Each structure stands twice: as structure tokens, then as C-alpha cells.
mmCIF file of C-alpha atoms in Angstrom:
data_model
loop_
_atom_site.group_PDB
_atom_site.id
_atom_site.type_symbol
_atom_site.label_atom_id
_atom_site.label_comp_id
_atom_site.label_asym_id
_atom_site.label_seq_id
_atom_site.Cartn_x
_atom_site.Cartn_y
_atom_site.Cartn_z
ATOM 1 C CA UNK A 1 101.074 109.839 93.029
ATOM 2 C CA UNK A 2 104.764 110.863 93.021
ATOM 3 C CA UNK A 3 103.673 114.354 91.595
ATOM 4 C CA UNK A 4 101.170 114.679 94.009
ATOM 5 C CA UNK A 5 103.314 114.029 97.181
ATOM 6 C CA UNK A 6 106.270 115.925 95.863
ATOM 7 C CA UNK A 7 104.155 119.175 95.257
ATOM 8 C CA UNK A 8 101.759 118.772 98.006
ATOM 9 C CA UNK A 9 105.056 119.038 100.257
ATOM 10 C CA UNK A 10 106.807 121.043 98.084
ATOM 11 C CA UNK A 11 103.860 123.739 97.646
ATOM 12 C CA UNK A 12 103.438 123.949 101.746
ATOM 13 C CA UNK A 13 106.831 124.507 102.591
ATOM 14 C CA UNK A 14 105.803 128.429 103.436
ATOM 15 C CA UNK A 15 103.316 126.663 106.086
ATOM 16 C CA UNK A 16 105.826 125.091 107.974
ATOM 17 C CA UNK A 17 106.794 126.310 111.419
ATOM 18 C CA UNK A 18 110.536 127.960 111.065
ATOM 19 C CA UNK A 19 111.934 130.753 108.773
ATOM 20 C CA UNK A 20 110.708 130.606 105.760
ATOM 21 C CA UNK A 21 113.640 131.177 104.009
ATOM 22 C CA UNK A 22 115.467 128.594 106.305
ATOM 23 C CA UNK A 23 112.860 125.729 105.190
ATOM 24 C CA UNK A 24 113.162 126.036 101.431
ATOM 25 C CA UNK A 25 116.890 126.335 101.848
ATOM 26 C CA UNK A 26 116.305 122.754 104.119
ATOM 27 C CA UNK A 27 113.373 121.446 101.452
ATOM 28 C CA UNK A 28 116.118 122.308 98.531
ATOM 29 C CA UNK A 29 118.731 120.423 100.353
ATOM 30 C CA UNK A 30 117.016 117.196 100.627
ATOM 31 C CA UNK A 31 116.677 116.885 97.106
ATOM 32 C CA UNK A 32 120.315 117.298 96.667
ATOM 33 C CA UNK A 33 121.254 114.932 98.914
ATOM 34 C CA UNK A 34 118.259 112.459 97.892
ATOM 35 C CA UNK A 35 119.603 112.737 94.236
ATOM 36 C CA UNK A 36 122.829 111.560 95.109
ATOM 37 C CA UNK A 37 121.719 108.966 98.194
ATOM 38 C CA UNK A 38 119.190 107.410 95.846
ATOM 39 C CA UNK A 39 121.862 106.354 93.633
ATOM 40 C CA UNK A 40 123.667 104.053 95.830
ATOM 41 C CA UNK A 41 120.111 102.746 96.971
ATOM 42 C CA UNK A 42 118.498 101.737 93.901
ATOM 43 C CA UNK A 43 122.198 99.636 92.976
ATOM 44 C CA UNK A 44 122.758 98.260 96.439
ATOM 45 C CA UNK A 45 118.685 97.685 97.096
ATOM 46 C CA UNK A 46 117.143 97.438 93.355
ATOM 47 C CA UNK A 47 114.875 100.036 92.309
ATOM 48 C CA UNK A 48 111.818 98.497 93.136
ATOM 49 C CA UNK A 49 112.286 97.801 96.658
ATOM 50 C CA UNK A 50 113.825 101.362 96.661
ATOM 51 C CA UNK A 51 110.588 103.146 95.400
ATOM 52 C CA UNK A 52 108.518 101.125 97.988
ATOM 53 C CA UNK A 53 110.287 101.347 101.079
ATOM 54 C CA UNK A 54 110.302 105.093 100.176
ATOM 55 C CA UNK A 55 106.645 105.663 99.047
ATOM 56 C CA UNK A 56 105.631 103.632 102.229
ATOM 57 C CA UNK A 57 107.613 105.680 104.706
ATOM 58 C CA UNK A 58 106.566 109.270 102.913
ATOM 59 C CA UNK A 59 103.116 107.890 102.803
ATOM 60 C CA UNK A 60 102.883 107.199 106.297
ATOM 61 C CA UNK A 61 104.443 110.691 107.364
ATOM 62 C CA UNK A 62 102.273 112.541 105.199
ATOM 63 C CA UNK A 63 99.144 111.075 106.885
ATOM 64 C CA UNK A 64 100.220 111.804 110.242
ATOM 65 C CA UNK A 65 101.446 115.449 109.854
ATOM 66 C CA UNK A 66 98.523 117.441 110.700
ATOM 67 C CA UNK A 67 98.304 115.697 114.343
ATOM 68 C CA UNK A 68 102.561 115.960 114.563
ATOM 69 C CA UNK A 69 101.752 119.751 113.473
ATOM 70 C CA UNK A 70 99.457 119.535 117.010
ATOM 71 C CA UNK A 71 102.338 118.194 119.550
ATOM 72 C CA UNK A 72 105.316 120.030 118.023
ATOM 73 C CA UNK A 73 105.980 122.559 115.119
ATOM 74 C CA UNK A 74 109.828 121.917 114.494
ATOM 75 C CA UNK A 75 109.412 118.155 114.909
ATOM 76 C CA UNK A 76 106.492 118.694 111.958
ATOM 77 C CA UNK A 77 108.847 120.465 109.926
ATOM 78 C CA UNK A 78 111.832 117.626 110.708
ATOM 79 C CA UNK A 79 108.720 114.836 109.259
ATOM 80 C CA UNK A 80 107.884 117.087 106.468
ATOM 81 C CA UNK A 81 111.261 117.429 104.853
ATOM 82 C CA UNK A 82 112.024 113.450 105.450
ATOM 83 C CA UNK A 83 109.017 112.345 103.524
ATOM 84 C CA UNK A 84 110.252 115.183 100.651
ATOM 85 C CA UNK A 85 113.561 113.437 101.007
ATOM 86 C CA UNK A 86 112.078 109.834 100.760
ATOM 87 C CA UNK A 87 109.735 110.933 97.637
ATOM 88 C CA UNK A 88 112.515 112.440 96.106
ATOM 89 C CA UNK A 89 114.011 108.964 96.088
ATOM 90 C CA UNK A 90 110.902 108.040 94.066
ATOM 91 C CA UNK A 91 110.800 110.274 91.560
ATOM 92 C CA UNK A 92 114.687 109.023 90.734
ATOM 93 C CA UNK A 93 113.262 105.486 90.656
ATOM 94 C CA UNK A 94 110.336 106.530 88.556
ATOM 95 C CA UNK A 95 111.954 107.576 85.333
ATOM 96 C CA UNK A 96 114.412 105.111 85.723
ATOM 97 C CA UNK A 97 112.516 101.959 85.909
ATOM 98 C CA UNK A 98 110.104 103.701 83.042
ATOM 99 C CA UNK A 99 112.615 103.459 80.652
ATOM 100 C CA UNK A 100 113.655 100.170 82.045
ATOM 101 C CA UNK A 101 110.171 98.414 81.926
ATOM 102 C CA UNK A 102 108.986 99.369 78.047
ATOM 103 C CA UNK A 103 110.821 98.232 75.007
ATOM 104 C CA UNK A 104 112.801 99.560 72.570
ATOM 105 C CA UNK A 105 110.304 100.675 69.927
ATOM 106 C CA UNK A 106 108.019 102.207 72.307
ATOM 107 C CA UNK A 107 110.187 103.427 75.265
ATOM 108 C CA UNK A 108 110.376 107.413 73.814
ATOM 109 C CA UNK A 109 106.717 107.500 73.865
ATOM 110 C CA UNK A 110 105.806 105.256 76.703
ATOM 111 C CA UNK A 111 108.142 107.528 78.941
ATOM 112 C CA UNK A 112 106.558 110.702 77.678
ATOM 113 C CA UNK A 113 103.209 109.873 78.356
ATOM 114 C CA UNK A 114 103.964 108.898 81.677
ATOM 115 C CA UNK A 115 105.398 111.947 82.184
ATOM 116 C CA UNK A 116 102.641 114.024 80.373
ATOM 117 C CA UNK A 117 99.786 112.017 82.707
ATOM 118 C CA UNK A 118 101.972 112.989 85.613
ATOM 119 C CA UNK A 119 101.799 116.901 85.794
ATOM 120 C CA UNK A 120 97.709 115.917 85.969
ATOM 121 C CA UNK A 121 98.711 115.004 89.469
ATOM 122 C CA UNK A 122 100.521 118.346 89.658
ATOM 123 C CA UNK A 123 98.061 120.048 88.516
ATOM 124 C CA UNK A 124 95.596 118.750 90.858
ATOM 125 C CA UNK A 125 97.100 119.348 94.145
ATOM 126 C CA UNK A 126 97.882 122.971 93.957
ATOM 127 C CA UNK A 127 94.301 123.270 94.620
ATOM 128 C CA UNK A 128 94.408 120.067 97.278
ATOM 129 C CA UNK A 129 96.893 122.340 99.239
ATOM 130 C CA UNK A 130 94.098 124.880 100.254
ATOM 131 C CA UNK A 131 91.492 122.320 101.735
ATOM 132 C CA UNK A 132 91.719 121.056 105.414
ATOM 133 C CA UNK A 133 95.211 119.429 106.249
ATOM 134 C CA UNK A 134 92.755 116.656 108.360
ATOM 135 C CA UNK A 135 91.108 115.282 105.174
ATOM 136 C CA UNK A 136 93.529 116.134 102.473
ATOM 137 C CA UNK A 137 97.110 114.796 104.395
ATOM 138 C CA UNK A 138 95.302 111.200 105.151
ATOM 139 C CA UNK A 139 94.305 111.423 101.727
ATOM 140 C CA UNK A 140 97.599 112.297 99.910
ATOM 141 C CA UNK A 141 99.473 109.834 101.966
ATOM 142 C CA UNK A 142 96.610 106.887 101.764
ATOM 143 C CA UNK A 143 96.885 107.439 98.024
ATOM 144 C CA UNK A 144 100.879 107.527 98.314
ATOM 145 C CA UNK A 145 101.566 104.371 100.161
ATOM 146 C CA UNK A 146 98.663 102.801 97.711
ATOM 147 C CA UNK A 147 101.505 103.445 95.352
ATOM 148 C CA UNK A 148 104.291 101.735 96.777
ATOM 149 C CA UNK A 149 102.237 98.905 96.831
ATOM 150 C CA UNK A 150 100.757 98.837 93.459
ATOM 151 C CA UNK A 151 104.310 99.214 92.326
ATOM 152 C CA UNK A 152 104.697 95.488 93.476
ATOM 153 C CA UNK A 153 102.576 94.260 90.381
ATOM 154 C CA UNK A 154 105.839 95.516 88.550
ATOM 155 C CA UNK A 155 108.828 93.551 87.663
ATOM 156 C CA UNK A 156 112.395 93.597 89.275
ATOM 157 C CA UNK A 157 114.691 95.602 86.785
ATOM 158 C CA UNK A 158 118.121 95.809 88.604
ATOM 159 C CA UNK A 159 120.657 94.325 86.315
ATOM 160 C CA UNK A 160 118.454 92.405 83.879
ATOM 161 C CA UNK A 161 118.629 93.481 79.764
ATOM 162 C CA UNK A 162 116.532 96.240 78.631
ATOM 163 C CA UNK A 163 113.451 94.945 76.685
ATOM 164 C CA UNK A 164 113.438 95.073 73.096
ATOM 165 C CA UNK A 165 110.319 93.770 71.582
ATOM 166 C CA UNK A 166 106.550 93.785 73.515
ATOM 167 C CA UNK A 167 107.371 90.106 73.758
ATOM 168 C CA UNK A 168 110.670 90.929 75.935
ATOM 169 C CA UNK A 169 108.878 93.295 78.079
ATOM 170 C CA UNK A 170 106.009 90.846 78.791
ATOM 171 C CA UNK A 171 108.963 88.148 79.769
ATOM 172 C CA UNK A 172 110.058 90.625 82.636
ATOM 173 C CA UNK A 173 108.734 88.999 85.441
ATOM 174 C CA UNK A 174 111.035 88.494 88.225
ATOM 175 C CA UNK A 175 109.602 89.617 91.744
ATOM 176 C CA UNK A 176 106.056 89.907 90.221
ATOM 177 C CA UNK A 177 103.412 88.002 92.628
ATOM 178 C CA UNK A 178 102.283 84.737 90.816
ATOM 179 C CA UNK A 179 98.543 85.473 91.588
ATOM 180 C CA UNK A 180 99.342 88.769 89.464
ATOM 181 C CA UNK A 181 100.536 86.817 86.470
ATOM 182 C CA UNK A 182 97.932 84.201 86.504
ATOM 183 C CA UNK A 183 95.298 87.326 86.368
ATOM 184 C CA UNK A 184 97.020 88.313 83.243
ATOM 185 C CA UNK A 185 96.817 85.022 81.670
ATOM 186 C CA UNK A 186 100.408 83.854 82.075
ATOM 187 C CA UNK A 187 102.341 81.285 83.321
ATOM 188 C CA UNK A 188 106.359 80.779 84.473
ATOM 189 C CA UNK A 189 108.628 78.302 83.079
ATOM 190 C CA UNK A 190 112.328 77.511 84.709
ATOM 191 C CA UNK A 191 114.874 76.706 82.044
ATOM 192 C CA UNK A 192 116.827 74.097 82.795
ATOM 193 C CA UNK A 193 116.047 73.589 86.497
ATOM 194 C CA UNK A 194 117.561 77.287 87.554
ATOM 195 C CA UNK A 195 116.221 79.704 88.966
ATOM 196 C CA UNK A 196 115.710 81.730 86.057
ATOM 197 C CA UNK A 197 112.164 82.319 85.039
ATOM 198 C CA UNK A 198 110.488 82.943 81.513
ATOM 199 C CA UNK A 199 106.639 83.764 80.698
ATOM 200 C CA UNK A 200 104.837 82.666 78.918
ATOM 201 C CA UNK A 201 100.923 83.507 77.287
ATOM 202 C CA UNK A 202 98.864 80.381 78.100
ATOM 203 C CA UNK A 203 97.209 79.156 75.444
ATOM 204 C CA UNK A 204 93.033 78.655 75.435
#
């Protein structure tokens, strides 16, 4: 769903109201800044909670744009390239937390597959661009801020060791909703009365 926000914005920059010219110079310019702003966020906030509160907000800007594009132009234009900005932010996260999440002996792979599956998403809105903005803005943003909160079923990976093994990666828990784990068949343990967590696969 990154792809698909970041092109379907990216792809209609020529519709905006403005100088053309003017809004991919402002489009370009978000990216730069989000590059270097999503840095500090994703150390001072964690990257999960970054990639949320960002897919949320772009989600919810996207949806609204066609009646924003109704009341004012330039304030449409001011939305559009915030929610590029905030998606931005996600695509940072994305590959970060990709390589964070899988192991060792599969992360290579694992990360190119992901990234493989994602120009599908790519692919598919260049043709999503040329429908009605009514249907296909709710629809990108519903899909987008679905995202963010899928994303919760992941774990926290700010400042914890990379995985090495399948076994380390299915340990990665933290922040994960306990009705989420129980689904998967697994269970937490505390060590030693901290708040540390391990998991561990119940057995039948």
C-alpha cells in the first residue's frame, strides 16, 4: 500500500492546481526533507509508531482530497504534498523494519521479495489514476490507513538485536497485541519478573 499511495500522489502531481513545474519542484522537496525528518522520527518515536502515525494521517488526506479539491485548489495542493511527505516517511520505515523483522539467513531474500511484490502495487495504480477521484481517493486512502493498522500485528524493532535464526524472529514480540499472538499459537513468558518478554510455541 506504500507503492500505491506514493505513486497515486506522485503520478497526479500534473493535476494539481498551481504551476506545474512549481508542484513537482514542491512534490520533490518533500521527499528531501521527509528523508532526512524521518530519521530523527523513527529514533526518537520507533519505527513502528512512525509508519502508523504516518500511514494514518496520509490515509486520511488521501480520502478527503477530491471534496478539498471542491472548496479550494491551493489548499488541495497544500493536503496533497503533506500526505506525499507523510508516505515518504513510510517508505523509509518500510525497508528498514524489513530488514529488521527477518533473520539472518533469509533477510536478502525476504527483503527482495517484498520489494519485488511491491512494484505490483505500482503497477496497478498507474491505471487507478485515470478512474473517478470520488471512488478511487476513498479507496487508496481506505486501503492506506488499513495499512497503518495492520502494521500493528508487527513487532517493535527500535533498539532490540537483529534476528538471527526463524526462532529469533518468532521471539520478536514486543508491542504485538496478545490476542494476535494467541491466534498464532503462542504464548509470553517474563524472565525473571522484568519486563522483558520471550515467546514461546505452545505445545498441543
Amino acid at each position: 500500500m506504500v507503492n500505491v499511495s506514493y505513486y497515486g500522489i506522485s503520478l497526479t502531481t500534473n493535476a494539481l492546481i498551481g504551476n506545474r513545474f512549481i508542484n513537482c519542484l514542491l512534490s520533490a522537496l518533500s521527499e528531501f526533507v521527509s528523508y532526512g525528518s524521518t530519521f530523527f522520527f523513527i529514533e526518537y518515536y520507533g519505527r513502528r509508531n512512525t509508519y502508523i502515525a504516518c500511514m494514518l494521517t496520509a490515509g486520511v488526506l488521501i480520502i478527503f482530497t477530491p471534496w478539498i479539491n471542491l472548496y479550494s485548489g491551493n489548499l488541495n495542493t497544500a493536503v496533497t504534498l503533506f500526505a506525499k511527505f507523510c508516505v515518504t516517511n513510510s517508505f523509509y520505515v518500510v525497508y528498514i523494519m524489513t530488514s529488521e523483522i527477518f533473520p539472518t539467513a533469509i533477510r536478502h531474500t525476504a527483503s527482495s521479495i517484498d520489494s519485488g511484490f511491491s512494484r505490483i502495487g505500482g503497477i496497478v495504480t498507474s491505471f487507478l489514476i485515470y478512474g473517478n477521484n470520488f471512488i478511487t481517493a476513498p479507496f487508496i486512502g481506505t486501503f492506506t490507513a488499513l495499512s497503518a493498522v495492520i502494521f500493528l500485528l508487527l513487532p517493535k524493532t527500535h533498539n532490540e538485536p537483529l534476528p538471527e535464526t526463524i526462532e529469533d524472529a518468532r521471539n520478536m514480540t514486543r508491542g504485538i497485541p496478545d490476542a494476535f499472538l494467541t491466534c498464532q499459537g503462542l504464548k509470553r513468558r517474563k524472565k525473571g519478573g522484568s519486563d522483558d518478554m520471550e515467546c514461546k510455541v505452545q505445545q498441543a
